Coordinates of C-alpha atoms in Angstrom, one line a residue:
X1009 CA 28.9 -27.4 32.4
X1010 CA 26.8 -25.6 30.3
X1011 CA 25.6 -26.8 26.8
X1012 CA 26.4 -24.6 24.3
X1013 CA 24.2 -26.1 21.8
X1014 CA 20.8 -25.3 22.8
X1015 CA 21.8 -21.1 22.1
X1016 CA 21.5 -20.6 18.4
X1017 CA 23.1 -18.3 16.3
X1018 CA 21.5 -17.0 12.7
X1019 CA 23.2 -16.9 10.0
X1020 CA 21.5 -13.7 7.9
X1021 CA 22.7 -13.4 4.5
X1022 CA 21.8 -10.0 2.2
X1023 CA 21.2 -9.3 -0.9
X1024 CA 19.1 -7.5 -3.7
X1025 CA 16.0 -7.8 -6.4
X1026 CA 18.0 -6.8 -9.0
X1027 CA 19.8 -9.7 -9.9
X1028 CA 17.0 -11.9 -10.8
X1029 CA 14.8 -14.7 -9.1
X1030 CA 17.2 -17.4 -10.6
X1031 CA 20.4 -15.3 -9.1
X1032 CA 18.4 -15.1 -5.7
X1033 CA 17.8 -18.7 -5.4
X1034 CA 21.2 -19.6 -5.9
X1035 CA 22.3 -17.1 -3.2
X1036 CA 19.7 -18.6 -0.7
X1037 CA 21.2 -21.9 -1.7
X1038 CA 24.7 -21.2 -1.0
X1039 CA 23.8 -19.4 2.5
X1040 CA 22.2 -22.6 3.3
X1041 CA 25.3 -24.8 2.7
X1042 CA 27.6 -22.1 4.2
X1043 CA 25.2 -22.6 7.4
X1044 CA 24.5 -25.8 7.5
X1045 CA 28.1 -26.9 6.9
X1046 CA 29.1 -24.4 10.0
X1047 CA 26.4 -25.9 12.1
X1048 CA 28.2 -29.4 11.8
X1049 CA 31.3 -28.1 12.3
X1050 CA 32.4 -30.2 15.5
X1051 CA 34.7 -26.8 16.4
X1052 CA 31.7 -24.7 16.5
X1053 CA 30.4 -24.7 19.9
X1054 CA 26.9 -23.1 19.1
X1055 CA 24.5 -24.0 16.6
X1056 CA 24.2 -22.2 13.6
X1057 CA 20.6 -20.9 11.7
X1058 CA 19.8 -21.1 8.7
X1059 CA 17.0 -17.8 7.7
X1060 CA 16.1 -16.7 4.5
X1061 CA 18.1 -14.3 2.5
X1062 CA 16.8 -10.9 3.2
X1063 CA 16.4 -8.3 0.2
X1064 CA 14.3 -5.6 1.2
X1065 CA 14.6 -2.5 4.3
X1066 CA 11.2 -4.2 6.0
X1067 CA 12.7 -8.0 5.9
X1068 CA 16.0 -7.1 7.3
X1069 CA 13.6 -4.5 10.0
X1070 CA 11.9 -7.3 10.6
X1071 CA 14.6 -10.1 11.0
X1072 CA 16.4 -7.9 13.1
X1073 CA 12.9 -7.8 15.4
X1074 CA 12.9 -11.2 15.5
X1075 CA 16.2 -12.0 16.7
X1076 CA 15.9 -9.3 19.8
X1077 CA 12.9 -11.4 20.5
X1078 CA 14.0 -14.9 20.6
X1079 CA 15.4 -16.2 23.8
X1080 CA 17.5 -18.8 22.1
X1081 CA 19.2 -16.5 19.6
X1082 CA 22.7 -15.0 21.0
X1083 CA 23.7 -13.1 18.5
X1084 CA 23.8 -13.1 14.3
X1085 CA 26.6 -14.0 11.6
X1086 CA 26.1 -11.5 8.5
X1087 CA 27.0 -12.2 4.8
X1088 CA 26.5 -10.1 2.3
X1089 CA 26.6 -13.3 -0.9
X1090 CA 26.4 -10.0 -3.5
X1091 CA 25.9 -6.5 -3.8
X1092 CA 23.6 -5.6 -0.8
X1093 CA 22.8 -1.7 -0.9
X1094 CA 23.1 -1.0 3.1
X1095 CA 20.5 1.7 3.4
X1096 CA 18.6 -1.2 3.6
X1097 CA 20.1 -2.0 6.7
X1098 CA 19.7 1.0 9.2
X1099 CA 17.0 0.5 10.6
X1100 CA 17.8 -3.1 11.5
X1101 CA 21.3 -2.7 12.9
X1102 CA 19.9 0.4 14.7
X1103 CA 17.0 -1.6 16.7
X1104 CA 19.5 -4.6 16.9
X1105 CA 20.7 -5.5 20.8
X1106 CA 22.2 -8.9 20.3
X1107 CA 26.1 -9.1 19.4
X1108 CA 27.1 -9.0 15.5
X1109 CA 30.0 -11.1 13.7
X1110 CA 30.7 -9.9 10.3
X1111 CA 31.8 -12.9 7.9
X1112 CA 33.8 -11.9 5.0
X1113 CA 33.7 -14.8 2.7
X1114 CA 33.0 -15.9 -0.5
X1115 CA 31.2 -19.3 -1.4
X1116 CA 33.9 -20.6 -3.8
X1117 CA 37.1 -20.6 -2.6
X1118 CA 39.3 -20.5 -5.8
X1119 CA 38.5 -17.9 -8.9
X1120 CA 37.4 -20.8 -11.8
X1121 CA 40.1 -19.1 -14.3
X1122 CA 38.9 -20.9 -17.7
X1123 CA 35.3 -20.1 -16.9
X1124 CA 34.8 -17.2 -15.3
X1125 CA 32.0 -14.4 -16.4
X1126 CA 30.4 -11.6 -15.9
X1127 CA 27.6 -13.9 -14.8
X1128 CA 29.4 -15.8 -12.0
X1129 CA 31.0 -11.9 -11.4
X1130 CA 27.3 -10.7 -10.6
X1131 CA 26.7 -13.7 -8.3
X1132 CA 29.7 -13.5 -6.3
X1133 CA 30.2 -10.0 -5.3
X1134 CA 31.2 -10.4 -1.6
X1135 CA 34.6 -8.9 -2.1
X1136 CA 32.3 -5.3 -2.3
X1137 CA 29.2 -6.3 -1.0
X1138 CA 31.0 -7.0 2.2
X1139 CA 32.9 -3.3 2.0
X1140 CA 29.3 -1.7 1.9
X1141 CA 28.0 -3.6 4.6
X1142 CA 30.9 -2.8 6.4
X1143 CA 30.7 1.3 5.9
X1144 CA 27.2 1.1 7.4
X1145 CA 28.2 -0.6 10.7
X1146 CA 31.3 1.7 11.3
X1147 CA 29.2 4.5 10.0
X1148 CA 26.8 3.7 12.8
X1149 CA 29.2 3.2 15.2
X1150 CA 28.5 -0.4 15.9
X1151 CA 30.2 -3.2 17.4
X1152 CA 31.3 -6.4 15.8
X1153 CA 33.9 -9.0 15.2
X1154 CA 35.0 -8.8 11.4
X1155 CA 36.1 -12.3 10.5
X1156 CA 37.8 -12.6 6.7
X1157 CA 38.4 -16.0 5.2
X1158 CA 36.9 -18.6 2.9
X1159 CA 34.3 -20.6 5.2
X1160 CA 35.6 -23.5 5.0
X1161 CA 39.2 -22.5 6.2
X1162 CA 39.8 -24.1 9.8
X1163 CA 40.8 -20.5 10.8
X1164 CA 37.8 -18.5 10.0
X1165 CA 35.6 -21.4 12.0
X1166 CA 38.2 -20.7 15.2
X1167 CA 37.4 -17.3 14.5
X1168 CA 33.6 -17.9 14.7
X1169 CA 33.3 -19.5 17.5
X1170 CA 35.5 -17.7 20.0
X1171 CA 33.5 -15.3 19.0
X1172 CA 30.3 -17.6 19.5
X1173 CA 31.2 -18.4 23.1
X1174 CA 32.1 -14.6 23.8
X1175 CA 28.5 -14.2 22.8
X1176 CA 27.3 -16.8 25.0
X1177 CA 29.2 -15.7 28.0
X1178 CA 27.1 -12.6 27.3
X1179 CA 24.1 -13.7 27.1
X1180 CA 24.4 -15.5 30.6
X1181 CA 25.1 -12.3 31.8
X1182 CA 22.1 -11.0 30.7
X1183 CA 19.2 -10.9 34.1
X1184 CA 21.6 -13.0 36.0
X1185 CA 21.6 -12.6 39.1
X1186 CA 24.9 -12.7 41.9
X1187 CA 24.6 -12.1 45.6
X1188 CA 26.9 -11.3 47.9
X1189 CA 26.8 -12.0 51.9
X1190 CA 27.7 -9.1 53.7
X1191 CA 29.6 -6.2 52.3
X1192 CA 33.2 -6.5 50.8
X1193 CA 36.3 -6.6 52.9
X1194 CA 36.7 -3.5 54.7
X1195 CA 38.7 -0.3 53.3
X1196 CA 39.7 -2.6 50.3
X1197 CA 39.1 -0.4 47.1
X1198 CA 39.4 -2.7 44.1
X1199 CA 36.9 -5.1 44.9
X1200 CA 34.5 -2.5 44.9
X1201 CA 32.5 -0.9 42.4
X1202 CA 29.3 0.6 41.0
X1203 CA 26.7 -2.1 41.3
X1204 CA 24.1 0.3 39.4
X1205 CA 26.0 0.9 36.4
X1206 CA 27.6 -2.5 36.2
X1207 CA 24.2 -3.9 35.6
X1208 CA 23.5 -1.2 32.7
X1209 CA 26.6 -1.9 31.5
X1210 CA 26.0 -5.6 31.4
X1211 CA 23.0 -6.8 32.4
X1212 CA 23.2 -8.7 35.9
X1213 CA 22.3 -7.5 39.2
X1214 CA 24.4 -8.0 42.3
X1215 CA 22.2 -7.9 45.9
X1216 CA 23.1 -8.5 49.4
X1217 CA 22.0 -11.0 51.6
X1218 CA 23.0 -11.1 55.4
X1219 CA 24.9 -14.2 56.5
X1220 CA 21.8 -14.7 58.6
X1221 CA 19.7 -15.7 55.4
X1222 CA 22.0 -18.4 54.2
X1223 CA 22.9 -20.0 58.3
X1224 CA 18.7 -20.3 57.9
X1225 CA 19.0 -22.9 54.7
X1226 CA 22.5 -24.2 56.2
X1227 CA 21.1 -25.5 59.2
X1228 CA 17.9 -26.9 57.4
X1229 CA 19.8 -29.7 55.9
X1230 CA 19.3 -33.1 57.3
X1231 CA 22.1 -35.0 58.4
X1232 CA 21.0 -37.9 55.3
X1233 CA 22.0 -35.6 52.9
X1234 CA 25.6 -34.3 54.9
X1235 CA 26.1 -38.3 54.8
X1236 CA 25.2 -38.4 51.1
X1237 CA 27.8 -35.5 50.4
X1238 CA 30.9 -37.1 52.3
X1239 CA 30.9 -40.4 50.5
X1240 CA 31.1 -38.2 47.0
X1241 CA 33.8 -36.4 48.8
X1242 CA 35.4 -39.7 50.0
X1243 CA 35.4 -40.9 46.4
X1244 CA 36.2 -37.7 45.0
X1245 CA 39.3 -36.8 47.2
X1246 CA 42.1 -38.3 49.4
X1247 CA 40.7 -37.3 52.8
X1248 CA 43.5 -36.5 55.2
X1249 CA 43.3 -38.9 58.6
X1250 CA 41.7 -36.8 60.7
X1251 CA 39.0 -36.2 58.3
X1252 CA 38.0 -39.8 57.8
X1253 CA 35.6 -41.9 59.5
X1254 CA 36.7 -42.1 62.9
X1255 CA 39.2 -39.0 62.7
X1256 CA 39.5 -36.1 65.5
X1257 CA 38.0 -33.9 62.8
X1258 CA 35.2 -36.2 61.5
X1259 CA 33.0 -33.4 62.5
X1260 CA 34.3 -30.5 60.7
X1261 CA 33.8 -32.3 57.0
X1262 CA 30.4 -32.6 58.2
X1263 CA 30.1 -29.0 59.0
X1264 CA 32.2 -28.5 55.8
X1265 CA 29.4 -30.8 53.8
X1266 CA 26.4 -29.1 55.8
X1267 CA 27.5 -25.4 54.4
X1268 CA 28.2 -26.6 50.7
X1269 CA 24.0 -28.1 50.6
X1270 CA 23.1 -25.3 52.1
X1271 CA 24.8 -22.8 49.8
X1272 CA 24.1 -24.3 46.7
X1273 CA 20.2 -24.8 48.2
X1274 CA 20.5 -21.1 48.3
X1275 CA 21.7 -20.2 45.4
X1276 CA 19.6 -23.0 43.4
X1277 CA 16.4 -21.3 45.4
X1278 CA 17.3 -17.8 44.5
X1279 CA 18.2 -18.7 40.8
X1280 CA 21.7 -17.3 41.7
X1281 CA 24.3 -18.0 38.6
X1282 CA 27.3 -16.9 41.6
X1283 CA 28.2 -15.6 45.2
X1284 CA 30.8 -13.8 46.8
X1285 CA 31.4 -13.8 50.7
X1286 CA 34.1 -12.2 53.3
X1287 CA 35.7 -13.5 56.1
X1288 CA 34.5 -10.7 58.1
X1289 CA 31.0 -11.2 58.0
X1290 CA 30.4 -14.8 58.8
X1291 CA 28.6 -14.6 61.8
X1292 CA 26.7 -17.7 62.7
X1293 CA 29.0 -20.2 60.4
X1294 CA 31.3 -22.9 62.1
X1295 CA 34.3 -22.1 59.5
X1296 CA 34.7 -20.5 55.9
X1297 CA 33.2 -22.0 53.0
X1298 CA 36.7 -23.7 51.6
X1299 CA 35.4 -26.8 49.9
X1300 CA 31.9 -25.4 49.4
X1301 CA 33.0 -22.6 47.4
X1302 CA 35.8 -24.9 45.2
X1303 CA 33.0 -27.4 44.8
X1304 CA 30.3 -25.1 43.9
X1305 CA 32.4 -23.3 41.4
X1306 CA 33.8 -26.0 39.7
X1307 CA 30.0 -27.0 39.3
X1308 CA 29.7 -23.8 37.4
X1309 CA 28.7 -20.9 39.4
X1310 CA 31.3 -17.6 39.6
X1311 CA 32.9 -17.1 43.1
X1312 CA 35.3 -14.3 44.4
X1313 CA 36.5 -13.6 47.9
X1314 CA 35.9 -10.7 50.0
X1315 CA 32.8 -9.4 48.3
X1316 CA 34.8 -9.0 45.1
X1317 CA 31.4 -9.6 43.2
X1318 CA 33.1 -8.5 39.4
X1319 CA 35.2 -11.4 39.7
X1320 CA 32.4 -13.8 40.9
X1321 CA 30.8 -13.0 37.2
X1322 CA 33.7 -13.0 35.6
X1323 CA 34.3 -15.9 36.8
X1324 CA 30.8 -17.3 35.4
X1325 CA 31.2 -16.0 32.3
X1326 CA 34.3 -17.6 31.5
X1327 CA 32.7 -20.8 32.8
X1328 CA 30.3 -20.6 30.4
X1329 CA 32.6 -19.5 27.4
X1330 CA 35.1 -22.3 28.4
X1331 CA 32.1 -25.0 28.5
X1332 CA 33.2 -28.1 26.5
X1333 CA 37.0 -27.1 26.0
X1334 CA 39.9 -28.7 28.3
X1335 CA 40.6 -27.2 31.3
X1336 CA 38.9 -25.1 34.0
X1337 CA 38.7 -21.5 34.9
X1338 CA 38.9 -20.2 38.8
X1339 CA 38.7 -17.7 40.9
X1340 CA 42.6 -16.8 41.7
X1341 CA 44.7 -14.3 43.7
X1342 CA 48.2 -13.1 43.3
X1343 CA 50.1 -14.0 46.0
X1344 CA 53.7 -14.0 45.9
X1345 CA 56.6 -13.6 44.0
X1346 CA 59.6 -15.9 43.5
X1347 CA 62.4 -13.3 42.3
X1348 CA 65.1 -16.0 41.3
X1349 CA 67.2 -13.7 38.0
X1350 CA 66.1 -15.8 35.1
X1351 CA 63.0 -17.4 36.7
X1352 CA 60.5 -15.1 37.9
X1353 CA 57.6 -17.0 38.9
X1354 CA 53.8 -15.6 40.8
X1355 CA 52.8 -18.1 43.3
X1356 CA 48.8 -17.9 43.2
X1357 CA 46.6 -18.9 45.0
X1358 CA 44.3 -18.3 48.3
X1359 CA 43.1 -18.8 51.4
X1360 CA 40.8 -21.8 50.4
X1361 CA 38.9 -21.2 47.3
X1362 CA 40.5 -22.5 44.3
X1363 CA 38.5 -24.2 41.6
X1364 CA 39.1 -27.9 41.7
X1365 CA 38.6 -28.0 37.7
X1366 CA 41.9 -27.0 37.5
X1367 CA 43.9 -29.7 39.2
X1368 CA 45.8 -31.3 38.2
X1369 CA 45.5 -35.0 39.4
X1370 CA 43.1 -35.8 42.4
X1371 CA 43.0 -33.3 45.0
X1372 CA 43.1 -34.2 49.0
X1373 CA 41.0 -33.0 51.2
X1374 CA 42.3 -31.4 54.1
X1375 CA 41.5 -29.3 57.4
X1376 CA 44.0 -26.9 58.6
X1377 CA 44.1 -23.9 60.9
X1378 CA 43.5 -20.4 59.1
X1379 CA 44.9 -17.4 60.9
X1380 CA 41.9 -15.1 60.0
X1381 CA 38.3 -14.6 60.1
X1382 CA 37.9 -16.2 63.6
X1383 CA 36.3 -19.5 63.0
X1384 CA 37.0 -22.9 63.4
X1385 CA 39.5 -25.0 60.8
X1386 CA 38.3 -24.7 57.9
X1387 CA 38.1 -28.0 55.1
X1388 CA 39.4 -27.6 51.4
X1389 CA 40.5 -29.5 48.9
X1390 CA 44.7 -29.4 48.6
X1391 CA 45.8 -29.6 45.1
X1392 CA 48.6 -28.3 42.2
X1393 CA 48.1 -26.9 39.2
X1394 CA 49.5 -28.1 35.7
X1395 CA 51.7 -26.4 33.4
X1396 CA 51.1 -24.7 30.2
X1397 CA 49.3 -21.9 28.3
X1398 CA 47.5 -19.9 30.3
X1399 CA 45.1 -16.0 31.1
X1400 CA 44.4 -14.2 33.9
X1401 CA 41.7 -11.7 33.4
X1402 CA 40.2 -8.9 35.5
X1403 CA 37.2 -6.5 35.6
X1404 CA 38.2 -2.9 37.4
X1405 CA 35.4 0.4 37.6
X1406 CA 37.9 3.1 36.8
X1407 CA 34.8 5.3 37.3
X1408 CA 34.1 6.4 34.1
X1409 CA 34.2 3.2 33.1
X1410 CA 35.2 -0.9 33.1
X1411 CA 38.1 -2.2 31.7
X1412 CA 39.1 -5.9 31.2
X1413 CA 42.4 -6.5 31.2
X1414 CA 44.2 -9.7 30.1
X1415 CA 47.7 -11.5 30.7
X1416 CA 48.9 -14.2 28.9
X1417 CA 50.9 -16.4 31.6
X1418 CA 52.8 -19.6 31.1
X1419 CA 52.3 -22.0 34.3
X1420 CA 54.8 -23.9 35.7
X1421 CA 54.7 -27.4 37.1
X1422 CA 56.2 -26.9 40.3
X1423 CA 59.6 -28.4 40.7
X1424 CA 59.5 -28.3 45.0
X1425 CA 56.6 -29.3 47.3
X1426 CA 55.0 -26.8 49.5
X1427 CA 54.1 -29.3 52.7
X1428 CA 53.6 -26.4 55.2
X1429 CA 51.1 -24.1 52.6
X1430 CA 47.9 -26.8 52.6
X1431 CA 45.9 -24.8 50.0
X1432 CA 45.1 -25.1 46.3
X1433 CA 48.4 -23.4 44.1
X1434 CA 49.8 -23.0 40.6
X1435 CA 52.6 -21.0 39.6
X1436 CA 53.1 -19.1 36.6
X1437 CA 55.3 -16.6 34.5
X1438 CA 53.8 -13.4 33.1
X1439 CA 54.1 -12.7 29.7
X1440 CA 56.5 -11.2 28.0
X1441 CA 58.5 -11.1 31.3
X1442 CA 57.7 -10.6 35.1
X1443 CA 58.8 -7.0 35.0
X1444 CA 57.3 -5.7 32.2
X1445 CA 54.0 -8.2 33.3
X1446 CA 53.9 -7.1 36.8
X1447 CA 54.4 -3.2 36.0
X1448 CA 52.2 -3.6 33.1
X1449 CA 49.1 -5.2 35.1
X1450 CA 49.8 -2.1 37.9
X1451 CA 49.8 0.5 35.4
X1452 CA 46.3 -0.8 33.8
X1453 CA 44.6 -0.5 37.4
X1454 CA 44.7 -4.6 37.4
X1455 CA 43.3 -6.0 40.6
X1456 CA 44.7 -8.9 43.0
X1457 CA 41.5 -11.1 42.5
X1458 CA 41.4 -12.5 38.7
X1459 CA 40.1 -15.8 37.0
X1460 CA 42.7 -17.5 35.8
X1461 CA 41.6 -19.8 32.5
X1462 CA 43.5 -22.6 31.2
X1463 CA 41.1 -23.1 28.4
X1464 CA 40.5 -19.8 26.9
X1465 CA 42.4 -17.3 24.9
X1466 CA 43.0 -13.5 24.6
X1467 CA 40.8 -13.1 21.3
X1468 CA 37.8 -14.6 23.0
X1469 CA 38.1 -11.8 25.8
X1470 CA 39.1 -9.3 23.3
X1471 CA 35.5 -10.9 21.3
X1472 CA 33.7 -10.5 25.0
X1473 CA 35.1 -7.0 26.3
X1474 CA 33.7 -5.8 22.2
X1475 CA 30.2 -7.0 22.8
X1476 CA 29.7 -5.7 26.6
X1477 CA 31.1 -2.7 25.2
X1478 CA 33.9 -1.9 27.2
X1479 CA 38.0 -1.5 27.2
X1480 CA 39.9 -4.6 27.1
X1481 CA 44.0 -4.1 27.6
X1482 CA 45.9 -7.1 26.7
X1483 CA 49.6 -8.1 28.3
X1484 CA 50.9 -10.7 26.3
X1485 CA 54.8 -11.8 24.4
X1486 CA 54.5 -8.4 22.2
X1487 CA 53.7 -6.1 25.2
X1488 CA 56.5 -3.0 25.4
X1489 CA 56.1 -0.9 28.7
X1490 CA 56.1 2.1 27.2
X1491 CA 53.9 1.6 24.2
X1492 CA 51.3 0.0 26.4
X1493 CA 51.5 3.4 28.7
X1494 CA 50.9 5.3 25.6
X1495 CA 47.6 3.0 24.7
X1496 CA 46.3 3.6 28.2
X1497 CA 46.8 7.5 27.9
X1498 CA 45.3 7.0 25.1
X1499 CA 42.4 5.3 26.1
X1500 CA 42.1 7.6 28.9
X1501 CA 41.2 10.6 26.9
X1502 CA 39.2 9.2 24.5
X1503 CA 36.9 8.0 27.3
X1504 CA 36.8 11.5 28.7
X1505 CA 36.1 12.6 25.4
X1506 CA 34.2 10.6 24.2

């Protein structure tokens, strides 16, 4: 899990000279407490910065050089306290690369009726210093999450820090670094993609590495550490008979155990943040990575089957963004429908490589044969999926360009056991319905591979899709079919035009 806490956020508040030294000091005063009281907020997942009012075209310059410069700084929170004359800010915003919320607030929250004057009117001119700000950024045509609300109001600090952990998300994008054994699954068109523009786009890099180079590190590790490994999995898991000590398949959990060290060695050694693999291209492995991959993403790291590497950092980033919050994100597939009228329900899962940080309960650990990819059993962990609130989420190339698209699902405990399907599995209903869902989804281009989040919601990918820049389509309780058709016409011309 990743600690949100060490990335910082600034908190930059403008103003002017005209007002007065006294005015300024009590504007730089406020903008402190505004901070500092958002830094201890226990919702914020960040930490906030305090930095000095800025007045002048140079400071703001300056400031704005500063924060594209610091490693730990994710992105900035602007407040205009008065009357901030944006000229001031063009050069800034134009030289600025790091993701931008706009905070329309006010320090007081209530107008102080039997005392107000002209002179608490000249300190507390958000209401249009905020507006003038705000023409600047649309008149430059940049990004940014608009959050309106008194500070203080539980609201506005949700706001915030969805938006903080979009911007997180982001930044672990940033010169990260996925590989991908062999090439995707063959003929398969979704998965696929353009590599070179997805890491202009959004900053990672995606490079293949022949199954070759990761057997090498596999068969490296010493049997000390495979025994080290199956004792956390025999605490961890309910291993199935054959898989315990002096079970007919003792020696496939040790092959199991061997391939999780040596993938995670690999990845650790290349600075990897996530991998993707394919069936197809195993040569040289005893079975497919089941356990190893559901370990090593719930660990952190973004995975996706069948060289599906958009998903794999997807997958990532919503680790990232979901750190801290209840709940886990996967890798998932859509696998089958149940068409009962009244009770539509996907079935999702895959062959072997669900997350474990969404079960719900403790998983068993199981081997069972896999009719593809030509190797032996394969071991994975065998687990349901609770019910509740719900995403799945999806990155497509539609060639001209990326879209994320979003549906809101409600999961479903399931009712009947599944004794003959041994693989992880959660069911869920698409929002608003499983027609309109389903068609929705296939209109937008939406893949089969997605990460499904239990822990994070439509406005933080809606925050996330802004900052990288790119179309996000949401399917959610208000979609209508034909509207949403509309939008992506809509959407489709003004990328062609744009």
């Amino acid at each position: 899990m990743t600690d949100l806490k060490q990335f910082e956020v600034w908190f930059i508040t403008g103003s002017q000279h005209l007002y007065g030294e006294e005015t300024l000091k009590q504007v730089s005063a406020h903008a402190e407490e505004i901070s500092k009281y958002l830094n201890a907020s226990k919702a914020i997942s960040t930490s906030i910065v305090f930095k000095p009012i800025v007045t002048t075209p140079d400071e703001i310059t300056a400031l704005c050089r500063e924060v594209n410069a610091n490693q730990k700084c994710i992105g900035i929170i602007s407040w205009m306290h008065t009357f901030s004359p944006a000229k001031m800010w063009i050069n800034g915003l134009k030289i600025l690369q790091k993701p931008l919320l706009h905070l329309h607030t006010q320090y007081n929250r209530d107008i102080p009726w039997s005392s107000i004057d002209m002179d608490f009117m000249n300190l507390n001119q958000s209401a249009h210093g905020d507006r003038e700000f705000g023409f600047i950024v649309s008149r430059l045509r940049k990004e940014r999450k608009v959050v309106v609300g008194h500070w203080k109001d539980k609201d506005v600090i949700k706001n915030i820090d969805a938006w903080c952990r979009a911007a997180a998300g982001w930044n672990d994008w940033q010169g990260a670094k996925f590989v991908r054994f062999g090439d995707n699954m063959r003929y398969v068109a979704v998965t696929d993609g353009d590599k070179v523009e997805a890491e202009y786009k959004f900053g990672f890099s995606v490079n293949t590495h022949g199954i070759g180079d990761l057997v090498k590190v596999i068969n490296t590790i010493s049997d000390a550490e495979v025994d080290a490994l199956i004792k956390e999995y025999e605490n961890a898991y309910t291993l199935s008979a054959s898989l315990q000590k002096k079970g007919k398949k003792r020696q496939s959990l040790k092959d199991a155990a061997r391939i999780e060290l040596g993938l995670k060695a690999f990845l650790e050694d290349g600075n990897f943040k996530g991998f993707t693999d394919t069936f197809e291209d195993l040569y040289g492995m005893k079975q497919l990575p089941g356990i190893a991959a559901q370990r090593i993403m719930e660990a952190g790291y973004g995975f996706a089957g069948e060289g599906d590497w958009k998903t794999s950092a997807l997958v990532r980033a919503m680790k990232v963004m979901g750190s801290g919050l209840k709940g886990g994100n996967s890798f998932m597939e859509d696998y089958t429908y149940h068409f009962e009228p009244g009770n539509e329900m996907v079935l999702g899962a895959h062959m072997l490589e669900i997350c474990s940080s969404i079960a719900d309960g403790k998983p068993a650990c199981e081997i069972h044969p896999l009719g593809i990819g030509g190797k032996e059993d394969p071991v994975r962990l065998v687990f349901n999926v609770a019910g509740g609130n719900a995403l799945n989420a999806s990155i497509i190339d539609m060639g001209n360009r990326f879209r994320l698209l979003v549906n809101e699902v409600q999961a479903v405990k399931p009712k009947n056991k599944l004794p003959k399907l041994p693989v992880a599995r959660v069911l869920w209903k698409p929002l608003p319905d499983m027609k309109t869902g389903c068609a929705a989804w296939i209109y937008a281009g939406g893949a089969h591979h997605t990460c499904y989040s239990q822990n994070l919601s439509s406005e933080q990918l809606q925050d996330f899709a802004d900052i990288a820049g790119i179309e996000c389509v949401l399917i959610n309780r208000d979609t209508r079919l034909n509207q949403l058709r509309n939008e992506l016409r809509w959407s489709e011309y003004y990328c062609q035009n744009k």
